[in-house]
Short mmCIF file of C-alpha atoms in Angstrom, two decimals:
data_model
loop_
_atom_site.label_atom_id
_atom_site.label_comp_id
_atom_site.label_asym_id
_atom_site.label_seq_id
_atom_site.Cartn_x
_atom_site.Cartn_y
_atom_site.Cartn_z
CA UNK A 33 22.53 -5.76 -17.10
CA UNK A 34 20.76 -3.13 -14.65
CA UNK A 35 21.39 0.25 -16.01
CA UNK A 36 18.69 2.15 -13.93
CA UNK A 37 18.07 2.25 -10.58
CA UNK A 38 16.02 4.33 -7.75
CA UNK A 39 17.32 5.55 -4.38
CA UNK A 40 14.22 7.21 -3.91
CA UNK A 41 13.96 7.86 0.07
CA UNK A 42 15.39 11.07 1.97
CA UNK A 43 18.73 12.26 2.74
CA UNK A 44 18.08 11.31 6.25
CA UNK A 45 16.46 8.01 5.67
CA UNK A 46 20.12 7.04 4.44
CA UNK A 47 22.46 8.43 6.96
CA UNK A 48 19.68 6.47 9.87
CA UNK A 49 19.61 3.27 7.69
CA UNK A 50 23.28 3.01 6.98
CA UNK A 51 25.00 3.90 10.19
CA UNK A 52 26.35 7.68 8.27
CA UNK A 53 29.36 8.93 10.53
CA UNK A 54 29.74 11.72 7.61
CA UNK A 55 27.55 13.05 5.03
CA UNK A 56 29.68 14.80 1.91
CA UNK A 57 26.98 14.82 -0.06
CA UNK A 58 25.15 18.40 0.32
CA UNK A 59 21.55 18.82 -0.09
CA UNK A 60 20.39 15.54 -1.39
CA UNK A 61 16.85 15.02 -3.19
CA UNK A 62 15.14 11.64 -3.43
CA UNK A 63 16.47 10.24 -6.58
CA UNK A 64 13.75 7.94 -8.44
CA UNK A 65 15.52 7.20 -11.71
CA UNK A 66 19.88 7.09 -11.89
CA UNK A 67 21.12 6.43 -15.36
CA UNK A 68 24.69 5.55 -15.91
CA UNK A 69 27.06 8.59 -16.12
CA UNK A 70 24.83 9.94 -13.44
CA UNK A 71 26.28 11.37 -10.12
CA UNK A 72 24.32 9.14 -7.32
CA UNK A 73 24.99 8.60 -3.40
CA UNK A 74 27.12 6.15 -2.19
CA UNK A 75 28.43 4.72 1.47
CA UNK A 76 32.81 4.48 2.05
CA UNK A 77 34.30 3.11 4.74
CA UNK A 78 37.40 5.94 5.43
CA UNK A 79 39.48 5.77 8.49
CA UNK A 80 36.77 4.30 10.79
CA UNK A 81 34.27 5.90 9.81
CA UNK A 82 31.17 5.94 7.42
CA UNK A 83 31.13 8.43 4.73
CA UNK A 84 28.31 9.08 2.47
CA UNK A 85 29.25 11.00 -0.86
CA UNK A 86 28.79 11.60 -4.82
CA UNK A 87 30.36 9.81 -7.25
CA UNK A 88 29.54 8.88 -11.20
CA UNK A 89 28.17 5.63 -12.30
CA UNK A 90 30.07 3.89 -14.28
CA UNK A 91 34.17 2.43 -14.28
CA UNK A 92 35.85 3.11 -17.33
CA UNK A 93 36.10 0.23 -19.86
CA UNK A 94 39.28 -2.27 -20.43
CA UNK A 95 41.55 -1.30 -23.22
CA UNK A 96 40.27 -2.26 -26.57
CA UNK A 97 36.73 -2.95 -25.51
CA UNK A 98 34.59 0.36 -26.55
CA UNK A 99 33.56 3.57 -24.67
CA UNK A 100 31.02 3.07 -22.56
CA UNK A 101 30.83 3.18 -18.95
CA UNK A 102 31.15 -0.26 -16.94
CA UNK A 103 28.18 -0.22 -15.07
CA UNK A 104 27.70 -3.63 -13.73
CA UNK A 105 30.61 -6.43 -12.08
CA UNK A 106 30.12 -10.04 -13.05
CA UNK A 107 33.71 -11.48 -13.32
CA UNK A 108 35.04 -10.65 -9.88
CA UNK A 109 38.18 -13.10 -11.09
CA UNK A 110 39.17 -10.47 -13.58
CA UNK A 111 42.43 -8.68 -13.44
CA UNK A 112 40.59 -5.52 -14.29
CA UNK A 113 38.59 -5.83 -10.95
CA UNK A 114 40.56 -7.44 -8.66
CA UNK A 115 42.57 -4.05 -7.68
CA UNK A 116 39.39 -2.72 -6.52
CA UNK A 117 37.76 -5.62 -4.69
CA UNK A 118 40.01 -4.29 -1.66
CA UNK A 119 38.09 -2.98 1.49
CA UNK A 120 39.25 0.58 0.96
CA UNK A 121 37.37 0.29 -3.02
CA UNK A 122 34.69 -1.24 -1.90
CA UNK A 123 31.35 0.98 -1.39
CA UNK A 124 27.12 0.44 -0.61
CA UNK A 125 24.90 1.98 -3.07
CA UNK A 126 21.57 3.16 -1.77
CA UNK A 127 18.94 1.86 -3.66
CA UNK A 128 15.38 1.68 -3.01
CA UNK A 129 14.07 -0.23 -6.65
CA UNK A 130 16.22 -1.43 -9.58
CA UNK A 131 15.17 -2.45 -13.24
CA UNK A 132 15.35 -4.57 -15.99
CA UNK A 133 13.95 -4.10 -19.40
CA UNK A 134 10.84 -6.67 -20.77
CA UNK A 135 11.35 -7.07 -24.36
CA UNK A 136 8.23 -6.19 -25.32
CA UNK A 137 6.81 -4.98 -28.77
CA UNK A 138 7.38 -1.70 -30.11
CA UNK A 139 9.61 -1.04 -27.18
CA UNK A 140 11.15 -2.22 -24.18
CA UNK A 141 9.51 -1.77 -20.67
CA UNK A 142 11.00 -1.26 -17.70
CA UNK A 143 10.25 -3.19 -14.98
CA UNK A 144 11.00 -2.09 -11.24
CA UNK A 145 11.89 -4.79 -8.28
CA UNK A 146 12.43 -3.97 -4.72
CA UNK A 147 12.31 -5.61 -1.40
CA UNK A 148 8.51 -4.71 -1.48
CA UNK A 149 5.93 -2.44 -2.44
CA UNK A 150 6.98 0.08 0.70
CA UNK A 151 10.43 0.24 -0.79
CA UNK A 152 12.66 -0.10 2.10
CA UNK A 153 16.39 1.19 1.66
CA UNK A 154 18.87 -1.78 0.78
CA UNK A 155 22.50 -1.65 -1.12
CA UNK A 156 24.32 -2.65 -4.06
CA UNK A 157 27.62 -4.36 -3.69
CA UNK A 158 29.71 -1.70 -4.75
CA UNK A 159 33.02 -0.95 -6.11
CA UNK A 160 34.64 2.54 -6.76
CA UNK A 161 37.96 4.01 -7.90
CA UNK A 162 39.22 7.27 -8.78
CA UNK A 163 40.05 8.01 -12.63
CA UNK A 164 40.89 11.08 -15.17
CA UNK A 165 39.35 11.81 -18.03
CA UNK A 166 35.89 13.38 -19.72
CA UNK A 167 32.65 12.01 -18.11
CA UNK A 168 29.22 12.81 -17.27
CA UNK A 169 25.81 12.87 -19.56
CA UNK A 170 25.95 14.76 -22.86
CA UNK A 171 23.36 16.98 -21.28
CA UNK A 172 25.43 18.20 -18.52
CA UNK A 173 28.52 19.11 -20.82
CA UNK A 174 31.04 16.27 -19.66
CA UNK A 175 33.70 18.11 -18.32
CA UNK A 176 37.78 16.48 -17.86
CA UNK A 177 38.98 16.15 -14.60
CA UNK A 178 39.16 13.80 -11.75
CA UNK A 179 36.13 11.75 -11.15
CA UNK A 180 35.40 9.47 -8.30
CA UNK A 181 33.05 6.23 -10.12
CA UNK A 182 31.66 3.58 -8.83
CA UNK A 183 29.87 0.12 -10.01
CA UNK A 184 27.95 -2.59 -8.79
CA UNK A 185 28.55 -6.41 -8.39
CA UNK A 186 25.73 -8.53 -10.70
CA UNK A 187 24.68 -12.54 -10.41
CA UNK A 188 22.40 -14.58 -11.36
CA UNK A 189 19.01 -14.30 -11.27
CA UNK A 190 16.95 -15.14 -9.09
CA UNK A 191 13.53 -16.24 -9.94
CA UNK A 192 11.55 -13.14 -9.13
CA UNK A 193 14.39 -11.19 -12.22
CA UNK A 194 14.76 -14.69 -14.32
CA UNK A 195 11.36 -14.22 -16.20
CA UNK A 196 12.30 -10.49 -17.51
CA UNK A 197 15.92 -10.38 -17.90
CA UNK A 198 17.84 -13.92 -17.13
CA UNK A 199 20.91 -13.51 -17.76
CA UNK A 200 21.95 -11.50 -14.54
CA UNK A 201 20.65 -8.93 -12.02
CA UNK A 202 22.54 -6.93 -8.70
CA UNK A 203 23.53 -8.35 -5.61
CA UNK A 204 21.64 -7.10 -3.26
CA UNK A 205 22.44 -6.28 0.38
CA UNK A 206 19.51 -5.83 2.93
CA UNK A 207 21.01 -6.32 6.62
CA UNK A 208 23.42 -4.26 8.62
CA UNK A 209 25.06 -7.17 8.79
CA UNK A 210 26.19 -7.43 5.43
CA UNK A 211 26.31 -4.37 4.79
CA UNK A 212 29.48 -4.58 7.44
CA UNK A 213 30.96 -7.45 5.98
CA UNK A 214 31.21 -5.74 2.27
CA UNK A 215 32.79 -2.69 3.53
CA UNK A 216 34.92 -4.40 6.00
CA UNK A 217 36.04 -8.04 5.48
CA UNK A 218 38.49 -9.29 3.66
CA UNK A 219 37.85 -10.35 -0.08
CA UNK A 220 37.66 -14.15 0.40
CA UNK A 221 34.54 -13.51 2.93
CA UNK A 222 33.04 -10.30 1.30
CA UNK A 223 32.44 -11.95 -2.04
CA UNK A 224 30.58 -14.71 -0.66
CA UNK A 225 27.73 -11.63 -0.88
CA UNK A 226 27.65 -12.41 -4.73
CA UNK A 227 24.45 -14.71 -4.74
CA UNK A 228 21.36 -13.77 -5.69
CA UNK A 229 18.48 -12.68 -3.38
CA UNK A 230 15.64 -15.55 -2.81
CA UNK A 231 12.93 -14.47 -4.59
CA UNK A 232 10.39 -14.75 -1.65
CA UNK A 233 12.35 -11.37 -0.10
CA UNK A 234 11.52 -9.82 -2.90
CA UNK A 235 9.18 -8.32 -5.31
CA UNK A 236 8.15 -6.39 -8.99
CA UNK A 237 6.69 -3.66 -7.80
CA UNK A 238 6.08 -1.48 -11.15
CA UNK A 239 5.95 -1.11 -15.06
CA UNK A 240 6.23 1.22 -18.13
CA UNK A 241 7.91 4.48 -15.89
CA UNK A 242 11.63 5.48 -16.24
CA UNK A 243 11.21 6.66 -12.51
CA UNK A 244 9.76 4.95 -9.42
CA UNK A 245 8.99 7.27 -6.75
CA UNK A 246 7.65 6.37 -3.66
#
């Protein structure tokens, strides 16, 4: 499960990269380390046009099945997801690294992977919906009101992820291309996306940090 992630380049760097009609966001700072519950940057399409804007990681769990926010997609097939696999829920996430925990001895390490050591901008597969309630960190007084989350779609992994967490890691979306077809196609065609990345387009590029900065 990836619960940490980097979108590390400038404001400016996104809006070029993904085609930004409109940017909601404000002054935006590199971001090298986004925890769940964290506002982060994210890519609609609204009406035409590309929006880039703040929302909270994390969808809020199924009935019955804890507290904690949903940070990761596996089971597209789910009734829980399936009202928000529509085009107008779906969203890209600008990321720059991503990571998985080693489970080392005394404690886990993070590990960072991105498209290469520059760190070029590519997307998550994501999902977002509107929901009310008390969110955010403990740290930034969680406060109850309408928040706009998002989360990403997961896989399996690929053999570049397989040897430090196996079980799953993002989809991962590196062409304008695609990018176009998960905002914009129909659901049949957009999940088709949900593969993992061959490893040879991709790399570790760091250990041991809680941020990777470029």
């Amino acid at each position: 499960m990836c619960n940490l992630y980097s979108s590390a380049r400038s404001q400016d760097e996104i809006r070029r990269t993904f085609a930004v009609d409109r940017d909601e966001t404000g002054n935006l700072p590199p971001l090298p380390g986004i925890f769940p519950d964290q506002m982060a940057p994210v890519v609609q399409a609204v009406d035409g046009e590309r929006v880039l804007t703040m929302m909270r990681w994390g969808f809020p769990p199924p009935p019955k099945v804890g507290t904690q926010p949903v940070t990761n997609v596996r089971n597209v097939a789910s009734p829980y997801w399936r009202p928000w696999l529509k085009p107008a829920h779906r969203c890209l996430v600008p990321v720059t690294s991503f990571s998985e925990y080693a489970d080392t001895k005394p404690r886990k390490t993070p590990v960072w992977f991105a498209l290469n050591e520059s760190r070029p901008l590519f997307a998550f597969a994501g999902i977002w919906r509107p929901w009310t309630g008390v969110r955010g960190p403990k740290r930034e007084e969680p406060v109850e009101e309408e928040h706009w989350l998002f989360s990403f779609l997961t896989t399996e992994a690929n053999g570049v992820v397989g040897p430090v967490h196996p079980k799953a890691m993002p989809v991962l979306l590196t062409c304008a291309e695609e990018w176009r077809t998960w905002l914009e196609a129909p659901a049949e065609e957009a999940l088709q996306l949900q593969r993992p990345l061959p490893g040879e387009m991709m790399a570790e590029v760091a250990r041991g940090e809680r941020q990777d900065m470029i």
